[in-house]
Structures are given as C-alpha cells and as structure tokens.
PDB file of C-alpha atoms in Angstrom:
ATOM      1  CA  UNK W 124      -4.305 -37.714 -17.039  1.00 60.00           C
ATOM      2  CA  UNK W 125      -5.384 -36.047 -20.070  1.00 79.00           C
ATOM      3  CA  UNK W 126      -3.320 -34.782 -22.243  1.00 78.00           C
ATOM      4  CA  UNK W 127      -4.617 -30.899 -22.166  1.00 80.00           C
ATOM      5  CA  UNK W 128      -3.618 -31.795 -18.371  1.00 85.00           C
ATOM      6  CA  UNK W 129      -0.494 -34.039 -19.432  1.00 76.00           C
ATOM      7  CA  UNK W 130       0.715 -30.456 -21.125  1.00 81.00           C
ATOM      8  CA  UNK W 131      -0.079 -28.584 -18.556  1.00 85.00           C
ATOM      9  CA  UNK W 132       2.303 -30.096 -16.454  1.00 86.00           C
ATOM     10  CA  UNK W 133       5.335 -30.310 -18.559  1.00 85.00           C
ATOM     11  CA  UNK W 134       4.429 -26.384 -18.779  1.00 89.00           C
ATOM     12  CA  UNK W 135       5.024 -26.014 -15.331  1.00 91.00           C
ATOM     13  CA  UNK W 136       8.296 -28.123 -14.561  1.00 94.00           C
ATOM     14  CA  UNK W 137       9.478 -26.948 -17.885  1.00 95.00           C
ATOM     15  CA  UNK W 138       9.365 -23.162 -16.315  1.00 95.00           C
ATOM     16  CA  UNK W 139       9.907 -24.693 -12.505  1.00 95.00           C
ATOM     17  CA  UNK W 140      13.709 -25.516 -14.701  1.00 96.00           C
ATOM     18  CA  UNK W 141      14.002 -22.429 -15.895  1.00 97.00           C
ATOM     19  CA  UNK W 142      13.013 -20.210 -12.311  1.00 96.00           C
ATOM     20  CA  UNK W 143      15.550 -22.626 -10.767  1.00 96.00           C
ATOM     21  CA  UNK W 144      18.367 -22.133 -12.939  1.00 97.00           C
ATOM     22  CA  UNK W 145      17.684 -18.341 -13.161  1.00 96.00           C
ATOM     23  CA  UNK W 146      17.657 -17.662 -10.200  1.00 95.00           C
ATOM     24  CA  UNK W 147      20.950 -20.047  -9.147  1.00 96.00           C
ATOM     25  CA  UNK W 148      22.759 -17.921 -12.042  1.00 96.00           C
ATOM     26  CA  UNK W 149      21.329 -13.858 -11.079  1.00 95.00           C
ATOM     27  CA  UNK W 150      22.956 -14.452  -7.256  1.00 94.00           C
ATOM     28  CA  UNK W 151      26.197 -16.307  -9.250  1.00 95.00           C
ATOM     29  CA  UNK W 152      27.342 -14.545 -11.736  1.00 95.00           C
ATOM     30  CA  UNK W 153      24.525 -10.847 -11.150  1.00 93.00           C
ATOM     31  CA  UNK W 154      22.434 -10.259 -13.754  1.00 94.00           C
ATOM     32  CA  UNK W 155      24.404  -8.518 -16.398  1.00 94.00           C
ATOM     33  CA  UNK W 156      26.827 -10.913 -16.451  1.00 95.00           C
ATOM     34  CA  UNK W 157      23.394 -13.954 -16.478  1.00 96.00           C
ATOM     35  CA  UNK W 158      22.194 -14.907 -20.569  1.00 96.00           C
ATOM     36  CA  UNK W 159      19.102 -16.390 -21.917  1.00 96.00           C
ATOM     37  CA  UNK W 160      21.297 -18.733 -23.135  1.00 96.00           C
ATOM     38  CA  UNK W 161      23.105 -19.929 -20.456  1.00 97.00           C
ATOM     39  CA  UNK W 162      19.756 -20.357 -18.248  1.00 97.00           C
ATOM     40  CA  UNK W 163      18.276 -21.698 -20.971  1.00 97.00           C
ATOM     41  CA  UNK W 164      21.015 -24.878 -21.090  1.00 97.00           C
ATOM     42  CA  UNK W 165      21.396 -24.838 -17.384  1.00 97.00           C
ATOM     43  CA  UNK W 166      17.540 -25.621 -17.028  1.00 96.00           C
ATOM     44  CA  UNK W 167      18.341 -27.683 -20.381  1.00 94.00           C
ATOM     45  CA  UNK W 168      15.667 -26.351 -22.391  1.00 95.00           C
ATOM     46  CA  UNK W 169      15.746 -24.745 -25.594  1.00 95.00           C
ATOM     47  CA  UNK W 170      16.279 -20.983 -25.278  1.00 96.00           C
ATOM     48  CA  UNK W 171      12.873 -20.381 -27.203  1.00 95.00           C
ATOM     49  CA  UNK W 172      10.806 -22.682 -24.704  1.00 95.00           C
ATOM     50  CA  UNK W 173      12.347 -19.969 -22.304  1.00 96.00           C
ATOM     51  CA  UNK W 174      11.078 -17.098 -24.585  1.00 96.00           C
ATOM     52  CA  UNK W 175       7.875 -18.714 -24.314  1.00 95.00           C
ATOM     53  CA  UNK W 176       8.016 -18.337 -20.375  1.00 95.00           C
ATOM     54  CA  UNK W 177       9.344 -15.077 -19.577  1.00 95.00           C
ATOM     55  CA  UNK W 178       9.910 -12.822 -22.899  1.00 95.00           C
ATOM     56  CA  UNK W 179      12.757 -10.702 -21.859  1.00 94.00           C
ATOM     57  CA  UNK W 180      15.840 -11.211 -18.375  1.00 94.00           C
ATOM     58  CA  UNK W 181      14.189  -8.423 -16.995  1.00 92.00           C
ATOM     59  CA  UNK W 182      10.315 -10.901 -16.995  1.00 93.00           C
ATOM     60  CA  UNK W 183      12.315 -13.612 -15.608  1.00 95.00           C
ATOM     61  CA  UNK W 184      13.894 -11.554 -13.196  1.00 93.00           C
ATOM     62  CA  UNK W 185      10.428 -10.697 -11.987  1.00 90.00           C
ATOM     63  CA  UNK W 186       8.909 -14.427 -11.551  1.00 92.00           C
ATOM     64  CA  UNK W 187      12.031 -15.423  -9.789  1.00 93.00           C
ATOM     65  CA  UNK W 188      10.579 -11.565  -7.133  1.00 89.00           C
ATOM     66  CA  UNK W 189       7.021 -13.285  -7.790  1.00 87.00           C
ATOM     67  CA  UNK W 190       8.215 -16.987  -6.851  1.00 88.00           C
ATOM     68  CA  UNK W 191      10.423 -16.185  -3.552  1.00 87.00           C
ATOM     69  CA  UNK W 192       8.154 -12.909  -2.705  1.00 86.00           C
ATOM     70  CA  UNK W 193       4.835 -16.247  -2.915  1.00 82.00           C
ATOM     71  CA  UNK W 194       3.402 -13.757  -4.889  1.00 77.00           C
ATOM     72  CA  UNK W 195       0.801 -16.268  -5.941  1.00 75.00           C
ATOM     73  CA  UNK W 196      -0.171 -17.476  -2.915  1.00 75.00           C
ATOM     74  CA  UNK W 197      -0.294 -13.547  -1.213  1.00 76.00           C
ATOM     75  CA  UNK W 198      -2.799 -11.978  -3.410  1.00 67.00           C
ATOM     76  CA  UNK W 199      -4.719 -15.481  -3.903  1.00 66.00           C
ATOM     77  CA  UNK W 200      -5.564 -15.274   0.617  1.00 79.00           C
ATOM     78  CA  UNK W 201      -7.072 -12.164   1.419  1.00 80.00           C
ATOM     79  CA  UNK W 202      -7.107 -11.157   5.113  1.00 86.00           C
ATOM     80  CA  UNK W 203      -9.988 -12.358   6.429  1.00 86.00           C
ATOM     81  CA  UNK W 204     -11.951  -9.299   7.827  1.00 85.00           C
ATOM     82  CA  UNK W 205     -12.963 -11.012  10.516  1.00 86.00           C
ATOM     83  CA  UNK W 206      -9.584 -11.489  12.183  1.00 89.00           C
ATOM     84  CA  UNK W 207      -9.671  -8.630  15.112  1.00 91.00           C
ATOM     85  CA  UNK W 208      -6.979  -6.228  14.105  1.00 94.00           C
ATOM     86  CA  UNK W 209      -3.947  -7.086  16.617  1.00 95.00           C
ATOM     87  CA  UNK W 210      -4.200 -10.598  15.232  1.00 95.00           C
ATOM     88  CA  UNK W 211      -4.715  -9.553  11.727  1.00 94.00           C
ATOM     89  CA  UNK W 212      -1.824  -7.404  12.078  1.00 95.00           C
ATOM     90  CA  UNK W 213       0.578 -10.330  13.563  1.00 95.00           C
ATOM     91  CA  UNK W 214      -0.356 -12.835  11.679  1.00 92.00           C
ATOM     92  CA  UNK W 215       1.151 -10.190   8.536  1.00 92.00           C
ATOM     93  CA  UNK W 216       4.123  -9.022  10.425  1.00 93.00           C
ATOM     94  CA  UNK W 217       5.015 -12.767  11.409  1.00 92.00           C
ATOM     95  CA  UNK W 218       4.601 -13.886   7.203  1.00 90.00           C
ATOM     96  CA  UNK W 219       5.912 -10.392   6.225  1.00 90.00           C
ATOM     97  CA  UNK W 220       9.012 -11.426   8.835  1.00 92.00           C
ATOM     98  CA  UNK W 221       9.526 -14.648   7.644  1.00 89.00           C
ATOM     99  CA  UNK W 222       9.976 -13.527   3.672  1.00 87.00           C
ATOM    100  CA  UNK W 223      12.262 -10.954   4.879  1.00 89.00           C
ATOM    101  CA  UNK W 224      14.345 -13.681   6.930  1.00 89.00           C
ATOM    102  CA  UNK W 225      15.424 -15.775   3.709  1.00 87.00           C
ATOM    103  CA  UNK W 226      17.937 -16.016   2.882  1.00 86.00           C
ATOM    104  CA  UNK W 227      17.254 -15.835  -1.441  1.00 89.00           C
ATOM    105  CA  UNK W 228      15.470 -12.829  -0.129  1.00 88.00           C
ATOM    106  CA  UNK W 229      18.834 -11.000   0.856  1.00 86.00           C
ATOM    107  CA  UNK W 230      21.148 -12.527  -2.114  1.00 89.00           C
ATOM    108  CA  UNK W 231      18.655 -11.530  -4.490  1.00 90.00           C
ATOM    109  CA  UNK W 232      18.456  -7.671  -3.091  1.00 88.00           C
ATOM    110  CA  UNK W 233      21.680  -7.716  -3.056  1.00 88.00           C
ATOM    111  CA  UNK W 234      22.417  -8.157  -6.546  1.00 91.00           C
ATOM    112  CA  UNK W 235      19.658  -5.192  -6.864  1.00 90.00           C
ATOM    113  CA  UNK W 236      21.286  -3.369  -4.706  1.00 88.00           C
ATOM    114  CA  UNK W 237      24.510  -3.508  -6.651  1.00 89.00           C
ATOM    115  CA  UNK W 238      23.081  -3.953 -10.287  1.00 92.00           C
ATOM    116  CA  UNK W 239      19.653  -1.013 -10.516  1.00 88.00           C
ATOM    117  CA  UNK W 240      21.601   2.171 -11.343  1.00 90.00           C
ATOM    118  CA  UNK W 241      22.454   0.059 -14.439  1.00 92.00           C
ATOM    119  CA  UNK W 242      19.336  -1.801 -14.846  1.00 93.00           C
ATOM    120  CA  UNK W 243      16.328  -0.081 -13.147  1.00 91.00           C
ATOM    121  CA  UNK W 244      14.011  -2.777 -14.404  1.00 89.00           C
ATOM    122  CA  UNK W 245      15.694  -4.649 -10.667  1.00 90.00           C
ATOM    123  CA  UNK W 246      13.797  -2.384  -9.451  1.00 87.00           C
ATOM    124  CA  UNK W 247      10.556  -2.475 -10.622  1.00 88.00           C
ATOM    125  CA  UNK W 248      10.301  -5.613 -11.342  1.00 85.00           C
ATOM    126  CA  UNK W 249      10.650  -6.089  -7.542  1.00 85.00           C
ATOM    127  CA  UNK W 250       8.064  -3.792  -6.416  1.00 86.00           C
ATOM    128  CA  UNK W 251       5.791  -4.410  -9.188  1.00 85.00           C
ATOM    129  CA  UNK W 252       5.914  -8.546  -8.881  1.00 81.00           C
ATOM    130  CA  UNK W 253       7.066  -9.158  -5.339  1.00 78.00           C
ATOM    131  CA  UNK W 254       6.281  -6.436  -3.202  1.00 83.00           C
ATOM    132  CA  UNK W 255       3.319  -4.792  -4.394  1.00 86.00           C
ATOM    133  CA  UNK W 256       0.763  -7.579  -3.961  1.00 84.00           C
ATOM    134  CA  UNK W 257       1.702  -7.379  -0.240  1.00 83.00           C
ATOM    135  CA  UNK W 258       0.957  -4.235   0.306  1.00 89.00           C
ATOM    136  CA  UNK W 259      -2.555  -4.128  -1.876  1.00 89.00           C
ATOM    137  CA  UNK W 260      -3.550  -7.384   0.733  1.00 89.00           C
ATOM    138  CA  UNK W 261      -2.306  -4.910   3.637  1.00 92.00           C
ATOM    139  CA  UNK W 262      -4.323  -1.883   2.148  1.00 93.00           C
ATOM    140  CA  UNK W 263      -7.711  -4.011   1.530  1.00 92.00           C
ATOM    141  CA  UNK W 264      -7.364  -5.286   4.990  1.00 93.00           C
ATOM    142  CA  UNK W 265      -6.983  -2.233   6.113  1.00 95.00           C
ATOM    143  CA  UNK W 266      -9.574  -0.598   4.192  1.00 95.00           C
ATOM    144  CA  UNK W 267     -11.675  -2.635   5.653  1.00 94.00           C
ATOM    145  CA  UNK W 268     -10.913  -2.141   9.091  1.00 94.00           C
ATOM    146  CA  UNK W 269     -11.725   1.152   8.200  1.00 94.00           C
ATOM    147  CA  UNK W 270     -15.059   0.456   7.166  1.00 93.00           C
ATOM    148  CA  UNK W 271     -16.126  -1.355   9.980  1.00 92.00           C
ATOM    149  CA  UNK W 272     -15.041   1.611  13.344  1.00 93.00           C
ATOM    150  CA  UNK W 273     -12.318  -0.936  13.996  1.00 93.00           C
ATOM    151  CA  UNK W 274      -9.595   1.323  13.071  1.00 95.00           C
ATOM    152  CA  UNK W 275      -9.082   5.140  12.134  1.00 96.00           C
ATOM    153  CA  UNK W 276      -6.255   5.309   9.347  1.00 96.00           C
ATOM    154  CA  UNK W 277      -6.436   8.230   7.665  1.00 91.00           C
ATOM    155  CA  UNK W 278      -3.977   6.910   5.023  1.00 94.00           C
ATOM    156  CA  UNK W 279      -4.103   3.603   3.725  1.00 95.00           C
ATOM    157  CA  UNK W 280      -1.457   3.250   2.050  1.00 94.00           C
ATOM    158  CA  UNK W 281       0.914   5.246   4.285  1.00 95.00           C
ATOM    159  CA  UNK W 282       0.221   3.529   6.809  1.00 96.00           C
ATOM    160  CA  UNK W 283       1.023   0.617   5.300  1.00 95.00           C
ATOM    161  CA  UNK W 284       4.210   1.287   4.888  1.00 94.00           C
ATOM    162  CA  UNK W 285       4.571   2.079   8.261  1.00 95.00           C
ATOM    163  CA  UNK W 286       3.539  -0.460   9.800  1.00 96.00           C
ATOM    164  CA  UNK W 287       5.652  -3.275   7.521  1.00 94.00           C
ATOM    165  CA  UNK W 288       8.800  -0.322   7.394  1.00 94.00           C
ATOM    166  CA  UNK W 289       8.880  -1.386  11.392  1.00 95.00           C
ATOM    167  CA  UNK W 290       9.503  -4.750  10.510  1.00 94.00           C
ATOM    168  CA  UNK W 291      12.238  -4.500   7.633  1.00 91.00           C
ATOM    169  CA  UNK W 292      14.082  -1.270   8.721  1.00 91.00           C
ATOM    170  CA  UNK W 293      15.311  -3.549  12.219  1.00 90.00           C
ATOM    171  CA  UNK W 294      15.564  -6.913  11.336  1.00 90.00           C
ATOM    172  CA  UNK W 295      16.235  -7.157   7.594  1.00 89.00           C
ATOM    173  CA  UNK W 296      18.408  -3.869   6.204  1.00 87.00           C
ATOM    174  CA  UNK W 297      20.536  -4.309   9.028  1.00 87.00           C
ATOM    175  CA  UNK W 298      21.797  -7.224   7.877  1.00 82.00           C
ATOM    176  CA  UNK W 299      23.350  -6.192   4.877  1.00 78.00           C
ATOM    177  CA  UNK W 300      25.439  -3.848   7.130  1.00 77.00           C
ATOM    178  CA  UNK W 301      26.813  -5.696   9.468  1.00 79.00           C
ATOM    179  CA  UNK W 302      29.021  -8.168   8.252  1.00 72.00           C
ATOM    180  CA  UNK W 303      27.409 -11.944   9.922  1.00 78.00           C
ATOM    181  CA  UNK W 304      24.570 -10.063  11.578  1.00 81.00           C
ATOM    182  CA  UNK W 305      22.479 -12.644  13.680  1.00 85.00           C
ATOM    183  CA  UNK W 306      18.657 -11.365  14.483  1.00 87.00           C
ATOM    184  CA  UNK W 307      17.378 -15.046  16.386  1.00 90.00           C
ATOM    185  CA  UNK W 308      12.824 -15.456  16.689  1.00 91.00           C
ATOM    186  CA  UNK W 309      13.168 -13.617  20.335  1.00 94.00           C
ATOM    187  CA  UNK W 310      13.969 -10.521  18.313  1.00 94.00           C
ATOM    188  CA  UNK W 311      11.869 -10.952  15.516  1.00 94.00           C
ATOM    189  CA  UNK W 312       8.851 -11.473  17.601  1.00 95.00           C
ATOM    190  CA  UNK W 313       9.767  -8.671  19.644  1.00 96.00           C
ATOM    191  CA  UNK W 314       9.597  -6.969  16.401  1.00 96.00           C
ATOM    192  CA  UNK W 315       6.437  -7.518  15.209  1.00 97.00           C
ATOM    193  CA  UNK W 316       4.736  -7.535  18.841  1.00 97.00           C
ATOM    194  CA  UNK W 317       6.359  -3.896  19.273  1.00 97.00           C
ATOM    195  CA  UNK W 318       4.724  -3.068  15.509  1.00 97.00           C
ATOM    196  CA  UNK W 319       1.460  -4.239  15.859  1.00 97.00           C
ATOM    197  CA  UNK W 320       1.744  -2.466  20.125  1.00 97.00           C
ATOM    198  CA  UNK W 321       2.244   1.289  18.430  1.00 97.00           C
ATOM    199  CA  UNK W 322       0.770   0.595  14.487  1.00 97.00           C
ATOM    200  CA  UNK W 323      -2.772   0.488  16.896  1.00 97.00           C
ATOM    201  CA  UNK W 324      -1.966   2.549  19.477  1.00 96.00           C
ATOM    202  CA  UNK W 325      -1.584   5.263  15.966  1.00 95.00           C
ATOM    203  CA  UNK W 326      -4.439   4.063  14.745  1.00 96.00           C
ATOM    204  CA  UNK W 327      -7.096   1.628  16.482  1.00 91.00           C
ATOM    205  CA  UNK W 328     -10.169   2.918  17.490  1.00 84.00           C
ATOM    206  CA  UNK W 329     -10.921   3.395  21.767  1.00 61.00           C
ATOM    207  CA  UNK W 330     -14.094   1.200  22.263  1.00 57.00           C
TER     208      UNK W 330
END
C-alpha cells in the first residue's frame, strides 16, 4: 500500500470511529449535552482531528444522518430507467422501508423531534444529508419515465413525496405514538404493494 493510500485509509478509519462515537453519544446524551470534546475522547482522536473531518457539531450530526441514510450509496446508484415502473417503485419502496425500520433511524428521529425547536439545524441536516438525495434519485427516475411515456406525472416533486409518504405514514410514524408497536415483514410488503398500486393507478399510462 502506497503512502497516499495508507493515509487515506487511516483518515477513513478515524472518521468511522468519530461517527460511531458521535452516534452513541447523541443517542445516550441527546444533541444538547453531547460535546465535541466528549466525542473526540470516545473516538480516541484529538479534537483537532475531529474538527478536520467535521467543522461543527451540526456537521457531525449531518455525517451521521448521511451514514444511516446511506446517502453516498444512494447518490452513486441511480435507478435504471430500463426497469418497468412497477419493478422500480417496488424496489424503491423496499429500500426506503428497510431504512425506516432501522432502530437507529427511529432513535435519531426521536432526538430530532425532542431538540429541533432549540436546534433547527437538526432538521436541516436530516433533510439535506438524509432525505434529499433519496428524493432526488426518485425524481430523476420519474422524470425519465415521464419523457418515455411510461408515466404521466404532472408534479414530480409532489408525486415523489406522495409515494414515500404512503409508506412512512403507515410503517414509521405510528411507532412513535404506540409504544412497542410491532410491524411484521408481511405488513411492510403489503404496504409497499398498495403504495405501488395506488401510485400507478394515479399516474400510470394505459398502454
């Protein structure tokens, strides 16, 4: 391994350690009580090293959101426009549902809901580092399907939110209101199937 590659790998490992320590701290202490010094100590790096990777606590929280939402993977993996609409929407729905069912996602949302009134940057980081890349990828696919005449979506941005909303409104948000609510894999599949059918009934083109 060359020197440049070695340094890049060391940097990557330090960043991973920082994100892991920060995630644990935010979930345990909340956003307000978590300090940069504490995270650096838990990650076994210097405060200067942490700031080199994440210039502020908001950036650190954003890094966590990008990681748990798999932002890099999503941005680098566009949806193939060759996929039929039903197959593509089903795959998107399954990926989205898998993320929403993650205990980490749910726990981080609780932190955001509890502390966003005092720290509005949490909502900003959630959107720009988490949800926006997911929304953009679906938007690109829907626009391509529009141009190909496979779908007839008037307002793509609205349709994107409608589709994802049909999923998270049933399998995600109720778990914040009902303690220990369990959602089975079969229920998730049914929700996705119904969302796809509803979407295509509204925006599908009769061949």
